[in-house]
């Protein structure tokens, strides 16, 4: 049996036993809560089929106590749920999706293998609208008065990728105003704005209805010259804002952390990573709505402060790192292995990866070549290691992307 896949926003189905997603760490299969045995005590097929004996339904929750010198609260973020507000039509109209849903539609590991398809008829939408500030910058009950910070820019990214997928797509972005703070974010906005078939309209929007035949979504908005206007779109994307972490109250009570009025850590403006409790730091979304780069550097900042706090313990628990043995291959005839990464659609959208692999096999001393979806994934690194041993490779070329400087 198959069940809605939570990683793909429940757009597609998956089996109860599966790998969570292609770059998960650790990259192992697991059994989720949809398992019939866990729910009803029925069906035990997987245990009999598993050749390694890895499935043990007798296991129970195990709690361990760990002594630590510092704590970093990096509890993630919870996207605003538009189904709580009936006016958005989410969950009621088939072709109204959230930005999280659309993110998975764009992904090569998404529900339709990177194709953007409508739920109602599995067709490519040619006319798409984005509605900004869903759940943010509103004083209505259940929504947030603050700006979530990331929504303008991730919408622009989605518009650019949509045009990469289909150059003929018509993209309309309804917004209160564009807040493109961040290095080069304004230039990114200008790049999206100048694409053909892309229009940014400053107007509050309401979703009126769903056409019963076409399942298109009718949107009403105000214009400067035409008054109030209604327009139908084949798909509407709700650019949802960011709420505090799901369990922020429980976390605050457990650790004695003071929160601000919105449910985030009460900031110390001299040191935003500090909390009111000594030795407890925060990073990422517990500081407030943040994007990925800010989450990364605040995590580094919190980690550095933990290191400074625990400097007196430095070297006391260190263990010698043991590396695998090396051999001198300089005098051996080259036996080269080539691994070409798709990097989702980042590389494969501009490079014909299968042809590149075929060409690599014609080059001198190349004895093995293959394509990989993500060469940086844990399973891919292990695959390269295993193949190097199996094929006797003494040179390896990995054709993949480089980290940004």
PDB file of N, CA, C and O in Angstrom, residues 194-224:
ATOM      1  N   UNK A 194      12.374  41.678 -15.033  1.00  0.00           N
ATOM      2  CA  UNK A 194      12.648  41.957 -16.440  1.00  0.00           C
ATOM      3  C   UNK A 194      12.423  40.759 -17.358  1.00  0.00           C
ATOM      4  O   UNK A 194      12.556  40.885 -18.575  1.00  0.00           O
ATOM      5  N   UNK A 195      12.063  39.620 -16.794  1.00  0.00           N
ATOM      6  CA  UNK A 195      11.792  38.457 -17.634  1.00  0.00           C
ATOM      7  C   UNK A 195      10.515  38.675 -18.449  1.00  0.00           C
ATOM      8  O   UNK A 195       9.546  39.242 -17.944  1.00  0.00           O
ATOM      9  N   UNK A 196      10.489  38.237 -19.707  1.00  0.00           N
ATOM     10  CA  UNK A 196       9.263  38.392 -20.503  1.00  0.00           C
ATOM     11  C   UNK A 196       8.128  37.552 -19.926  1.00  0.00           C
ATOM     12  O   UNK A 196       8.335  36.433 -19.468  1.00  0.00           O
ATOM     13  N   UNK A 197       6.927  38.129 -19.917  1.00  0.00           N
ATOM     14  CA  UNK A 197       5.778  37.403 -19.404  1.00  0.00           C
ATOM     15  C   UNK A 197       5.661  37.414 -17.898  1.00  0.00           C
ATOM     16  O   UNK A 197       4.864  36.669 -17.330  1.00  0.00           O
ATOM     17  N   UNK A 198       6.454  38.283 -17.221  1.00  0.00           N
ATOM     18  CA  UNK A 198       6.409  38.395 -15.755  1.00  0.00           C
ATOM     19  C   UNK A 198       5.900  39.782 -15.395  1.00  0.00           C
ATOM     20  O   UNK A 198       6.382  40.789 -15.914  1.00  0.00           O
ATOM     21  N   UNK A 199       4.907  39.833 -14.497  1.00  0.00           N
ATOM     22  CA  UNK A 199       4.331  41.120 -14.092  1.00  0.00           C
ATOM     23  C   UNK A 199       4.174  41.161 -12.575  1.00  0.00           C
ATOM     24  O   UNK A 199       3.645  40.239 -11.968  1.00  0.00           O
ATOM     25  N   UNK A 200       4.690  42.231 -11.971  1.00  0.00           N
ATOM     26  CA  UNK A 200       4.522  42.479 -10.546  1.00  0.00           C
ATOM     27  C   UNK A 200       3.422  43.526 -10.369  1.00  0.00           C
ATOM     28  O   UNK A 200       3.507  44.619 -10.941  1.00  0.00           O
ATOM     29  N   UNK A 201       2.378  43.186  -9.615  1.00  0.00           N
ATOM     30  CA  UNK A 201       1.241  44.084  -9.414  1.00  0.00           C
ATOM     31  C   UNK A 201       1.101  44.360  -7.920  1.00  0.00           C
ATOM     32  O   UNK A 201       0.936  43.426  -7.120  1.00  0.00           O
ATOM     33  N   UNK A 202       1.157  45.647  -7.557  1.00  0.00           N
ATOM     34  CA  UNK A 202       1.000  46.000  -6.142  1.00  0.00           C
ATOM     35  C   UNK A 202      -0.485  46.159  -5.846  1.00  0.00           C
ATOM     36  O   UNK A 202      -1.105  47.153  -6.235  1.00  0.00           O
ATOM     37  N   UNK A 203      -1.048  45.173  -5.174  1.00  0.00           N
ATOM     38  CA  UNK A 203      -2.476  45.204  -4.887  1.00  0.00           C
ATOM     39  C   UNK A 203      -2.826  44.111  -3.891  1.00  0.00           C
ATOM     40  O   UNK A 203      -2.266  43.008  -3.944  1.00  0.00           O
ATOM     41  N   UNK A 204      -3.739  44.435  -2.979  1.00  0.00           N
ATOM     42  CA  UNK A 204      -4.305  43.377  -2.143  1.00  0.00           C
ATOM     43  C   UNK A 204      -5.239  42.520  -2.993  1.00  0.00           C
ATOM     44  O   UNK A 204      -5.921  43.023  -3.884  1.00  0.00           O
ATOM     45  N   UNK A 205      -5.257  41.225  -2.700  1.00  0.00           N
ATOM     46  CA  UNK A 205      -5.929  40.261  -3.571  1.00  0.00           C
ATOM     47  C   UNK A 205      -6.895  39.423  -2.758  1.00  0.00           C
ATOM     48  O   UNK A 205      -6.640  39.112  -1.588  1.00  0.00           O
ATOM     49  N   UNK A 206      -7.993  39.047  -3.373  1.00  0.00           N
ATOM     50  CA  UNK A 206      -8.878  38.048  -2.773  1.00  0.00           C
ATOM     51  C   UNK A 206      -9.140  36.947  -3.797  1.00  0.00           C
ATOM     52  O   UNK A 206      -9.214  37.216  -4.999  1.00  0.00           O
ATOM     53  N   UNK A 207      -9.230  35.732  -3.307  1.00  0.00           N
ATOM     54  CA  UNK A 207      -9.563  34.600  -4.168  1.00  0.00           C
ATOM     55  C   UNK A 207     -11.075  34.447  -4.160  1.00  0.00           C
ATOM     56  O   UNK A 207     -11.685  34.252  -3.107  1.00  0.00           O
ATOM     57  N   UNK A 208     -11.673  34.562  -5.346  1.00  0.00           N
ATOM     58  CA  UNK A 208     -13.122  34.637  -5.454  1.00  0.00           C
ATOM     59  C   UNK A 208     -13.759  33.255  -5.537  1.00  0.00           C
ATOM     60  O   UNK A 208     -14.653  32.905  -4.771  1.00  0.00           O
ATOM     61  N   UNK A 209     -13.287  32.447  -6.487  1.00  0.00           N
ATOM     62  CA  UNK A 209     -13.936  31.158  -6.723  1.00  0.00           C
ATOM     63  C   UNK A 209     -13.063  30.257  -7.578  1.00  0.00           C
ATOM     64  O   UNK A 209     -12.039  30.682  -8.118  1.00  0.00           O
ATOM     65  N   UNK A 210     -13.505  29.029  -7.697  1.00  0.00           N
ATOM     66  CA  UNK A 210     -12.887  28.057  -8.600  1.00  0.00           C
ATOM     67  C   UNK A 210     -13.881  27.773  -9.726  1.00  0.00           C
ATOM     68  O   UNK A 210     -15.058  27.486  -9.469  1.00  0.00           O
ATOM     69  N   UNK A 211     -13.408  27.873 -10.970  1.00  0.00           N
ATOM     70  CA  UNK A 211     -14.272  27.555 -12.102  1.00  0.00           C
ATOM     71  C   UNK A 211     -14.617  26.068 -12.058  1.00  0.00           C
ATOM     72  O   UNK A 211     -13.708  25.224 -12.039  1.00  0.00           O
ATOM     73  N   UNK A 212     -15.895  25.696 -12.024  1.00  0.00           N
ATOM     74  CA  UNK A 212     -16.267  24.287 -11.852  1.00  0.00           C
ATOM     75  C   UNK A 212     -15.837  23.393 -13.017  1.00  0.00           C
ATOM     76  O   UNK A 212     -15.668  22.188 -12.829  1.00  0.00           O
ATOM     77  N   UNK A 213     -15.655  23.951 -14.194  1.00  0.00           N
ATOM     78  CA  UNK A 213     -15.281  23.148 -15.367  1.00  0.00           C
ATOM     79  C   UNK A 213     -13.761  23.071 -15.549  1.00  0.00           C
ATOM     80  O   UNK A 213     -13.179  21.994 -15.598  1.00  0.00           O
ATOM     81  N   UNK A 214     -13.110  24.224 -15.625  1.00  0.00           N
ATOM     82  CA  UNK A 214     -11.661  24.244 -15.895  1.00  0.00           C
ATOM     83  C   UNK A 214     -10.825  24.075 -14.636  1.00  0.00           C
ATOM     84  O   UNK A 214      -9.635  23.762 -14.719  1.00  0.00           O
ATOM     85  N   UNK A 215     -11.436  24.309 -13.472  1.00  0.00           N
ATOM     86  CA  UNK A 215     -10.742  24.317 -12.177  1.00  0.00           C
ATOM     87  C   UNK A 215      -9.730  25.462 -12.073  1.00  0.00           C
ATOM     88  O   UNK A 215      -8.846  25.440 -11.200  1.00  0.00           O
ATOM     89  N   UNK A 216      -9.819  26.439 -12.981  1.00  0.00           N
ATOM     90  CA  UNK A 216      -9.008  27.637 -12.840  1.00  0.00           C
ATOM     91  C   UNK A 216      -9.479  28.425 -11.616  1.00  0.00           C
ATOM     92  O   UNK A 216     -10.623  28.289 -11.173  1.00  0.00           O
ATOM     93  N   UNK A 217      -8.589  29.267 -11.089  1.00  0.00           N
ATOM     94  CA  UNK A 217      -8.871  30.027  -9.865  1.00  0.00           C
ATOM     95  C   UNK A 217      -9.059  31.491 -10.235  1.00  0.00           C
ATOM     96  O   UNK A 217      -8.194  32.093 -10.891  1.00  0.00           O
ATOM     97  N   UNK A 218     -10.178  32.052  -9.826  1.00  0.00           N
ATOM     98  CA  UNK A 218     -10.495  33.445 -10.143  1.00  0.00           C
ATOM     99  C   UNK A 218     -10.040  34.339  -8.994  1.00  0.00           C
ATOM    100  O   UNK A 218     -10.405  34.122  -7.835  1.00  0.00           O
ATOM    101  N   UNK A 219      -9.243  35.364  -9.345  1.00  0.00           N
ATOM    102  CA  UNK A 219      -8.671  36.292  -8.369  1.00  0.00           C
ATOM    103  C   UNK A 219      -9.228  37.689  -8.621  1.00  0.00           C
ATOM    104  O   UNK A 219      -9.363  38.116  -9.771  1.00  0.00           O
ATOM    105  N   UNK A 220      -9.575  38.395  -7.550  1.00  0.00           N
ATOM    106  CA  UNK A 220     -10.062  39.776  -7.660  1.00  0.00           C
ATOM    107  C   UNK A 220      -9.015  40.710  -7.050  1.00  0.00           C
ATOM    108  O   UNK A 220      -8.513  40.457  -5.959  1.00  0.00           O
ATOM    109  N   UNK A 221      -8.711  41.801  -7.768  1.00  0.00           N
ATOM    110  CA  UNK A 221      -7.718  42.748  -7.284  1.00  0.00           C
ATOM    111  C   UNK A 221      -8.005  44.138  -7.837  1.00  0.00           C
ATOM    112  O   UNK A 221      -8.726  44.301  -8.828  1.00  0.00           O
ATOM    113  N   UNK A 222      -7.445  45.151  -7.181  1.00  0.00           N
ATOM    114  CA  UNK A 222      -7.649  46.538  -7.592  1.00  0.00           C
ATOM    115  C   UNK A 222      -6.501  46.992  -8.491  1.00  0.00           C
ATOM    116  O   UNK A 222      -5.346  46.608  -8.284  1.00  0.00           O
ATOM    117  N   UNK A 223      -6.826  47.801  -9.491  1.00  0.00           N
ATOM    118  CA  UNK A 223      -5.827  48.368 -10.385  1.00  0.00           C
ATOM    119  C   UNK A 223      -5.908  49.890 -10.336  1.00  0.00           C
ATOM    120  O   UNK A 223      -6.899  50.467  -9.874  1.00  0.00           O
ATOM    121  N   UNK A 224      -4.879  50.558 -10.827  1.00  0.00           N
ATOM    122  CA  UNK A 224      -4.852  52.023 -10.821  1.00  0.00           C
ATOM    123  C   UNK A 224      -5.770  52.615 -11.896  1.00  0.00           C
ATOM    124  O   UNK A 224      -6.325  53.695 -11.713  1.00  0.00           O
TER     125      UNK A 224
END
